[in-house]
Amino acid sequence: MLKPSDTWSWYYDEQQCSLMLNLGEDMIFKTNLVRNKLVDCAFKENEFTVDDASSYQTFKEQISGLELSEPRQAELALYCVAAKRFHKPVQPKSWFFESQIQGHECPEEGDIVRMNNQYSLGYFIVLEVGENASLCASVDLDEFNLTSSKALQFGDSIKVMHDRMVDANAILHHHRHIAMVG
């Protein structure tokens, strides 16, 4: 299991054209954030902070109920931390999703939400909560089709209005396996 460390550091790799996380011991994690999605401070070396570690734990706990392998959970949690800290502020792209009759009034960081459109139904984790919209990341291994020619991959982020989201935390808790100790 991957444990956050204060020796980790973020940096932008020009050759990979991506934000990277140096995990030490010759291990490098490549995020899914490319140059045009990054805030300016991402282009210098940044420490993996206490806030990053706290976010990692929050996201890791929330996604532990998903049917993902341990390495995929760690990958998703690191994508989430990177997007929360370094993703440029963006406008919501809610037109890709159907409005919900009982939309999520106000999600919290780490909540799992369900969204759909005519092409896909998928689950997302809330990364950063705004007043009316939140930055979310896809938690499904299968791509989420936004249109017939555009899709979100595992871990990709998008900002969406809350009225497009349905709270899916209860679905997760329903599917978690309970171990009985005797």
PDB file of C-alpha atoms in Angstrom:
ATOM      1  CA  MET A   1       0.000   0.000   0.000  1.00  0.00           C
ATOM      2  CA  LEU A   2       1.259   3.451  -0.961  1.00  0.00           C
ATOM      3  CA  LYS A   3       1.801   5.767   2.032  1.00  0.00           C
ATOM      4  CA  PRO A   4       2.228   9.534   1.528  1.00  0.00           C
ATOM      5  CA  SER A   5       5.643  10.922   2.417  1.00  0.00           C
ATOM      6  CA  ASP A   6       7.068  14.389   2.971  1.00  0.00           C
ATOM      7  CA  THR A   7       9.925  13.402   0.640  1.00  0.00           C
ATOM      8  CA  TRP A   8       7.586  13.281  -2.370  1.00  0.00           C
ATOM      9  CA  SER A   9       7.643  16.220  -4.771  1.00  0.00           C
ATOM     10  CA  TRP A  10       5.614  17.467  -7.737  1.00  0.00           C
ATOM     11  CA  TYR A  11       7.265  18.736 -10.914  1.00  0.00           C
ATOM     12  CA  TYR A  12       6.402  19.305 -14.553  1.00  0.00           C
ATOM     13  CA  ASP A  13       8.234  17.079 -17.037  1.00  0.00           C
ATOM     14  CA  GLU A  14       8.678  18.737 -20.452  1.00  0.00           C
ATOM     15  CA  GLN A  15       9.517  15.434 -22.175  1.00  0.00           C
ATOM     16  CA  GLN A  16       6.429  13.668 -20.815  1.00  0.00           C
ATOM     17  CA  CYS A  17       4.337  16.860 -21.187  1.00  0.00           C
ATOM     18  CA  SER A  18       2.736  16.088 -17.855  1.00  0.00           C
ATOM     19  CA  LEU A  19       2.757  16.874 -14.152  1.00  0.00           C
ATOM     20  CA  MET A  20       4.738  14.209 -12.298  1.00  0.00           C
ATOM     21  CA  LEU A  21       5.110  13.109  -8.685  1.00  0.00           C
ATOM     22  CA  ASN A  22       8.514  11.890  -7.552  1.00  0.00           C
ATOM     23  CA  LEU A  23       7.811   9.138  -4.999  1.00  0.00           C
ATOM     24  CA  GLY A  24      11.493   8.480  -4.269  1.00  0.00           C
ATOM     25  CA  GLU A  25      13.327   5.180  -4.664  1.00  0.00           C
ATOM     26  CA  ASP A  26      13.339   5.676  -8.457  1.00  0.00           C
ATOM     27  CA  MET A  27       9.530   5.702  -8.596  1.00  0.00           C
ATOM     28  CA  ILE A  28       7.760   8.402 -10.597  1.00  0.00           C
ATOM     29  CA  PHE A  29       3.997   8.809 -10.949  1.00  0.00           C
ATOM     30  CA  LYS A  30       2.724  10.458 -14.142  1.00  0.00           C
ATOM     31  CA  THR A  31      -0.510  12.374 -13.604  1.00  0.00           C
ATOM     32  CA  ASN A  32      -3.143  12.854 -16.266  1.00  0.00           C
ATOM     33  CA  LEU A  33      -2.743  16.662 -16.133  1.00  0.00           C
ATOM     34  CA  VAL A  34      -1.220  18.201 -19.239  1.00  0.00           C
ATOM     35  CA  ARG A  35       0.213  21.708 -19.631  1.00  0.00           C
ATOM     36  CA  ASN A  36      -2.976  23.542 -20.632  1.00  0.00           C
ATOM     37  CA  LYS A  37      -4.859  22.279 -17.555  1.00  0.00           C
ATOM     38  CA  LEU A  38      -2.258  23.435 -15.002  1.00  0.00           C
ATOM     39  CA  VAL A  39      -1.968  26.542 -12.835  1.00  0.00           C
ATOM     40  CA  ASP A  40       1.302  28.475 -13.128  1.00  0.00           C
ATOM     41  CA  CYS A  41       2.821  27.207  -9.870  1.00  0.00           C
ATOM     42  CA  ALA A  42       2.779  23.634 -11.236  1.00  0.00           C
ATOM     43  CA  PHE A  43       5.747  24.437 -13.456  1.00  0.00           C
ATOM     44  CA  LYS A  44       8.178  24.659 -10.557  1.00  0.00           C
ATOM     45  CA  GLU A  45       9.043  21.960  -8.054  1.00  0.00           C
ATOM     46  CA  ASN A  46       6.493  21.685  -5.240  1.00  0.00           C
ATOM     47  CA  GLU A  47       6.591  19.659  -2.051  1.00  0.00           C
ATOM     48  CA  PHE A  48       3.939  17.039  -1.375  1.00  0.00           C
ATOM     49  CA  THR A  49       2.316  18.941   1.495  1.00  0.00           C
ATOM     50  CA  VAL A  50       0.397  17.946   4.607  1.00  0.00           C
ATOM     51  CA  ASP A  51      -2.732  19.155   2.778  1.00  0.00           C
ATOM     52  CA  ASP A  52      -1.873  16.838  -0.146  1.00  0.00           C
ATOM     53  CA  ALA A  53      -1.460  13.914   2.267  1.00  0.00           C
ATOM     54  CA  SER A  54      -4.771  14.745   3.949  1.00  0.00           C
ATOM     55  CA  SER A  55      -6.539  14.928   0.568  1.00  0.00           C
ATOM     56  CA  TYR A  56      -4.929  11.643  -0.462  1.00  0.00           C
ATOM     57  CA  GLN A  57      -6.304   9.952   2.680  1.00  0.00           C
ATOM     58  CA  THR A  58      -9.784  11.451   2.159  1.00  0.00           C
ATOM     59  CA  PHE A  59      -9.940  10.317  -1.457  1.00  0.00           C
ATOM     60  CA  LYS A  60      -8.408   6.906  -0.669  1.00  0.00           C
ATOM     61  CA  GLU A  61     -10.990   6.230   2.051  1.00  0.00           C
ATOM     62  CA  GLN A  62     -13.875   7.213  -0.206  1.00  0.00           C
ATOM     63  CA  ILE A  63     -12.747   5.098  -3.148  1.00  0.00           C
ATOM     64  CA  SER A  64     -11.961   2.071  -0.982  1.00  0.00           C
ATOM     65  CA  GLY A  65     -15.580   0.959  -1.491  1.00  0.00           C
ATOM     66  CA  LEU A  66     -15.201   0.916  -5.271  1.00  0.00           C
ATOM     67  CA  GLU A  67     -14.418  -2.297  -7.091  1.00  0.00           C
ATOM     68  CA  LEU A  68     -10.879  -1.234  -7.964  1.00  0.00           C
ATOM     69  CA  SER A  69      -7.602  -3.017  -7.268  1.00  0.00           C
ATOM     70  CA  GLU A  70      -5.291  -1.488  -4.648  1.00  0.00           C
ATOM     71  CA  PRO A  71      -2.911  -0.071  -7.310  1.00  0.00           C
ATOM     72  CA  ARG A  72      -5.860   1.476  -9.210  1.00  0.00           C
ATOM     73  CA  GLN A  73      -7.162   3.020  -5.970  1.00  0.00           C
ATOM     74  CA  ALA A  74      -3.759   4.610  -5.301  1.00  0.00           C
ATOM     75  CA  GLU A  75      -3.580   5.831  -8.918  1.00  0.00           C
ATOM     76  CA  LEU A  76      -7.033   7.416  -8.694  1.00  0.00           C
ATOM     77  CA  ALA A  77      -6.296   9.020  -5.320  1.00  0.00           C
ATOM     78  CA  LEU A  78      -3.101  10.607  -6.719  1.00  0.00           C
ATOM     79  CA  TYR A  79      -4.973  11.843  -9.831  1.00  0.00           C
ATOM     80  CA  CYS A  80      -7.499  13.426  -7.445  1.00  0.00           C
ATOM     81  CA  VAL A  81      -4.851  15.131  -5.305  1.00  0.00           C
ATOM     82  CA  ALA A  82      -3.058  16.472  -8.393  1.00  0.00           C
ATOM     83  CA  ALA A  83      -6.278  17.855  -9.904  1.00  0.00           C
ATOM     84  CA  LYS A  84      -7.428  19.388  -6.628  1.00  0.00           C
ATOM     85  CA  ARG A  85      -4.130  21.200  -6.149  1.00  0.00           C
ATOM     86  CA  PHE A  86      -2.964  22.032  -9.682  1.00  0.00           C
ATOM     87  CA  HIS A  87      -5.981  22.045 -12.039  1.00  0.00           C
ATOM     88  CA  LYS A  88      -6.695  25.469 -13.535  1.00  0.00           C
ATOM     89  CA  PRO A  89     -10.012  27.029 -12.531  1.00  0.00           C
ATOM     90  CA  VAL A  90     -12.496  26.179 -15.263  1.00  0.00           C
ATOM     91  CA  GLN A  91     -16.109  26.892 -16.113  1.00  0.00           C
ATOM     92  CA  PRO A  92     -18.643  24.086 -15.648  1.00  0.00           C
ATOM     93  CA  LYS A  93     -19.275  21.864 -18.663  1.00  0.00           C
ATOM     94  CA  SER A  94     -22.689  20.775 -17.490  1.00  0.00           C
ATOM     95  CA  TRP A  95     -24.159  20.586 -20.996  1.00  0.00           C
ATOM     96  CA  PHE A  96     -22.523  17.163 -21.332  1.00  0.00           C
ATOM     97  CA  PHE A  97     -24.767  15.799 -18.549  1.00  0.00           C
ATOM     98  CA  GLU A  98     -28.505  15.453 -18.029  1.00  0.00           C
ATOM     99  CA  SER A  99     -30.198  17.535 -15.366  1.00  0.00           C
ATOM    100  CA  GLN A 100     -31.467  15.463 -12.435  1.00  0.00           C
ATOM    101  CA  ILE A 101     -34.885  15.857 -10.813  1.00  0.00           C
ATOM    102  CA  GLN A 102     -33.291  15.385  -7.404  1.00  0.00           C
ATOM    103  CA  GLY A 103     -29.872  16.892  -8.052  1.00  0.00           C
ATOM    104  CA  HIS A 104     -27.241  16.859  -5.312  1.00  0.00           C
ATOM    105  CA  GLU A 105     -27.883  20.006  -3.251  1.00  0.00           C
ATOM    106  CA  CYS A 106     -24.311  20.461  -2.077  1.00  0.00           C
ATOM    107  CA  PRO A 107     -21.797  17.635  -2.300  1.00  0.00           C
ATOM    108  CA  GLU A 108     -18.756  17.443  -0.060  1.00  0.00           C
ATOM    109  CA  GLU A 109     -15.157  16.745  -1.037  1.00  0.00           C
ATOM    110  CA  GLY A 110     -14.739  13.003  -1.527  1.00  0.00           C
ATOM    111  CA  ASP A 111     -18.430  12.296  -2.207  1.00  0.00           C
ATOM    112  CA  ILE A 112     -19.200   9.808  -4.949  1.00  0.00           C
ATOM    113  CA  VAL A 113     -21.830  11.064  -7.387  1.00  0.00           C
ATOM    114  CA  ARG A 114     -23.567   9.530 -10.373  1.00  0.00           C
ATOM    115  CA  MET A 115     -24.048  11.455 -13.620  1.00  0.00           C
ATOM    116  CA  ASN A 116     -25.408  10.449 -16.986  1.00  0.00           C
ATOM    117  CA  ASN A 117     -26.167  11.567 -20.509  1.00  0.00           C
ATOM    118  CA  GLN A 118     -27.501   9.894 -23.640  1.00  0.00           C
ATOM    119  CA  TYR A 119     -24.206   8.037 -24.154  1.00  0.00           C
ATOM    120  CA  SER A 120     -23.100   6.973 -20.669  1.00  0.00           C
ATOM    121  CA  LEU A 121     -23.879   6.555 -16.988  1.00  0.00           C
ATOM    122  CA  GLY A 122     -20.921   6.915 -14.688  1.00  0.00           C
ATOM    123  CA  TYR A 123     -19.595   7.580 -11.225  1.00  0.00           C
ATOM    124  CA  PHE A 124     -17.393  10.478 -10.197  1.00  0.00           C
ATOM    125  CA  ILE A 125     -15.608  11.618  -7.044  1.00  0.00           C
ATOM    126  CA  VAL A 126     -15.969  15.252  -5.971  1.00  0.00           C
ATOM    127  CA  LEU A 127     -12.556  16.929  -5.777  1.00  0.00           C
ATOM    128  CA  GLU A 128     -13.308  20.570  -5.111  1.00  0.00           C
ATOM    129  CA  VAL A 129     -16.696  21.949  -4.110  1.00  0.00           C
ATOM    130  CA  GLY A 130     -17.950  25.271  -5.417  1.00  0.00           C
ATOM    131  CA  GLU A 131     -21.133  27.176  -4.682  1.00  0.00           C
ATOM    132  CA  ASN A 132     -23.098  25.752  -7.640  1.00  0.00           C
ATOM    133  CA  ALA A 133     -20.619  23.439  -9.364  1.00  0.00           C
ATOM    134  CA  SER A 134     -17.809  21.077  -8.383  1.00  0.00           C
ATOM    135  CA  LEU A 135     -14.681  19.666  -9.969  1.00  0.00           C
ATOM    136  CA  CYS A 136     -15.102  15.889 -10.235  1.00  0.00           C
ATOM    137  CA  ALA A 137     -13.023  12.963 -11.524  1.00  0.00           C
ATOM    138  CA  SER A 138     -14.289   9.838 -13.256  1.00  0.00           C
ATOM    139  CA  VAL A 139     -13.872   6.712 -11.109  1.00  0.00           C
ATOM    140  CA  ASP A 140     -14.960   4.204 -13.768  1.00  0.00           C
ATOM    141  CA  LEU A 141     -12.368   2.096 -15.579  1.00  0.00           C
ATOM    142  CA  ASP A 142     -14.519   2.304 -18.713  1.00  0.00           C
ATOM    143  CA  GLU A 143     -14.539   5.641 -20.475  1.00  0.00           C
ATOM    144  CA  PHE A 144     -17.477   8.002 -19.987  1.00  0.00           C
ATOM    145  CA  ASN A 145     -18.699   9.225 -23.373  1.00  0.00           C
ATOM    146  CA  LEU A 146     -19.487  12.928 -23.323  1.00  0.00           C
ATOM    147  CA  THR A 147     -20.452  12.924 -27.015  1.00  0.00           C
ATOM    148  CA  SER A 148     -20.195  10.414 -29.822  1.00  0.00           C
ATOM    149  CA  SER A 149     -16.556  11.462 -30.318  1.00  0.00           C
ATOM    150  CA  LYS A 150     -15.387  12.804 -26.928  1.00  0.00           C
ATOM    151  CA  ALA A 151     -14.854  10.785 -23.732  1.00  0.00           C
ATOM    152  CA  LEU A 152     -13.452  11.037 -20.216  1.00  0.00           C
ATOM    153  CA  GLN A 153     -10.948   8.383 -19.184  1.00  0.00           C
ATOM    154  CA  PHE A 154     -10.397   6.913 -15.704  1.00  0.00           C
ATOM    155  CA  GLY A 155      -9.306   9.758 -13.408  1.00  0.00           C
ATOM    156  CA  ASP A 156     -10.071  12.570 -15.865  1.00  0.00           C
ATOM    157  CA  SER A 157     -11.632  15.631 -14.262  1.00  0.00           C
ATOM    158  CA  ILE A 158     -14.472  17.926 -15.278  1.00  0.00           C
ATOM    159  CA  LYS A 159     -16.402  20.695 -13.535  1.00  0.00           C
ATOM    160  CA  VAL A 160     -20.168  20.153 -13.401  1.00  0.00           C
ATOM    161  CA  MET A 161     -23.182  21.952 -11.891  1.00  0.00           C
ATOM    162  CA  HIS A 162     -24.643  20.251  -8.814  1.00  0.00           C
ATOM    163  CA  ASP A 163     -28.058  19.832 -10.465  1.00  0.00           C
ATOM    164  CA  ARG A 164     -26.490  17.209 -12.775  1.00  0.00           C
ATOM    165  CA  MET A 165     -25.285  15.032  -9.864  1.00  0.00           C
ATOM    166  CA  VAL A 166     -27.034  12.320  -7.882  1.00  0.00           C
ATOM    167  CA  ASP A 167     -25.550  11.329  -4.517  1.00  0.00           C
ATOM    168  CA  ALA A 168     -24.127   7.815  -4.938  1.00  0.00           C
ATOM    169  CA  ASN A 169     -22.488   7.385  -1.513  1.00  0.00           C
ATOM    170  CA  ALA A 170     -25.356   5.127  -0.378  1.00  0.00           C
ATOM    171  CA  ILE A 171     -24.770   2.859  -3.378  1.00  0.00           C
ATOM    172  CA  LEU A 172     -21.137   2.439  -2.307  1.00  0.00           C
ATOM    173  CA  HIS A 173     -21.993   1.662   1.290  1.00  0.00           C
ATOM    174  CA  HIS A 174     -24.559  -0.884   0.115  1.00  0.00           C
ATOM    175  CA  HIS A 175     -21.934  -2.741  -1.950  1.00  0.00           C
ATOM    176  CA  ARG A 176     -19.150  -2.774   0.663  1.00  0.00           C
ATOM    177  CA  HIS A 177     -18.350  -6.183   2.056  1.00  0.00           C
ATOM    178  CA  ILE A 178     -18.535  -6.511   5.816  1.00  0.00           C
ATOM    179  CA  ALA A 179     -16.089  -8.822   7.552  1.00  0.00           C
ATOM    180  CA  MET A 180     -17.412 -10.493  10.681  1.00  0.00           C
ATOM    181  CA  VAL A 181     -14.899 -11.099  13.459  1.00  0.00           C
ATOM    182  CA  GLY A 182     -15.722 -13.775  15.983  1.00  0.00           C
TER     183      GLY A 182
END
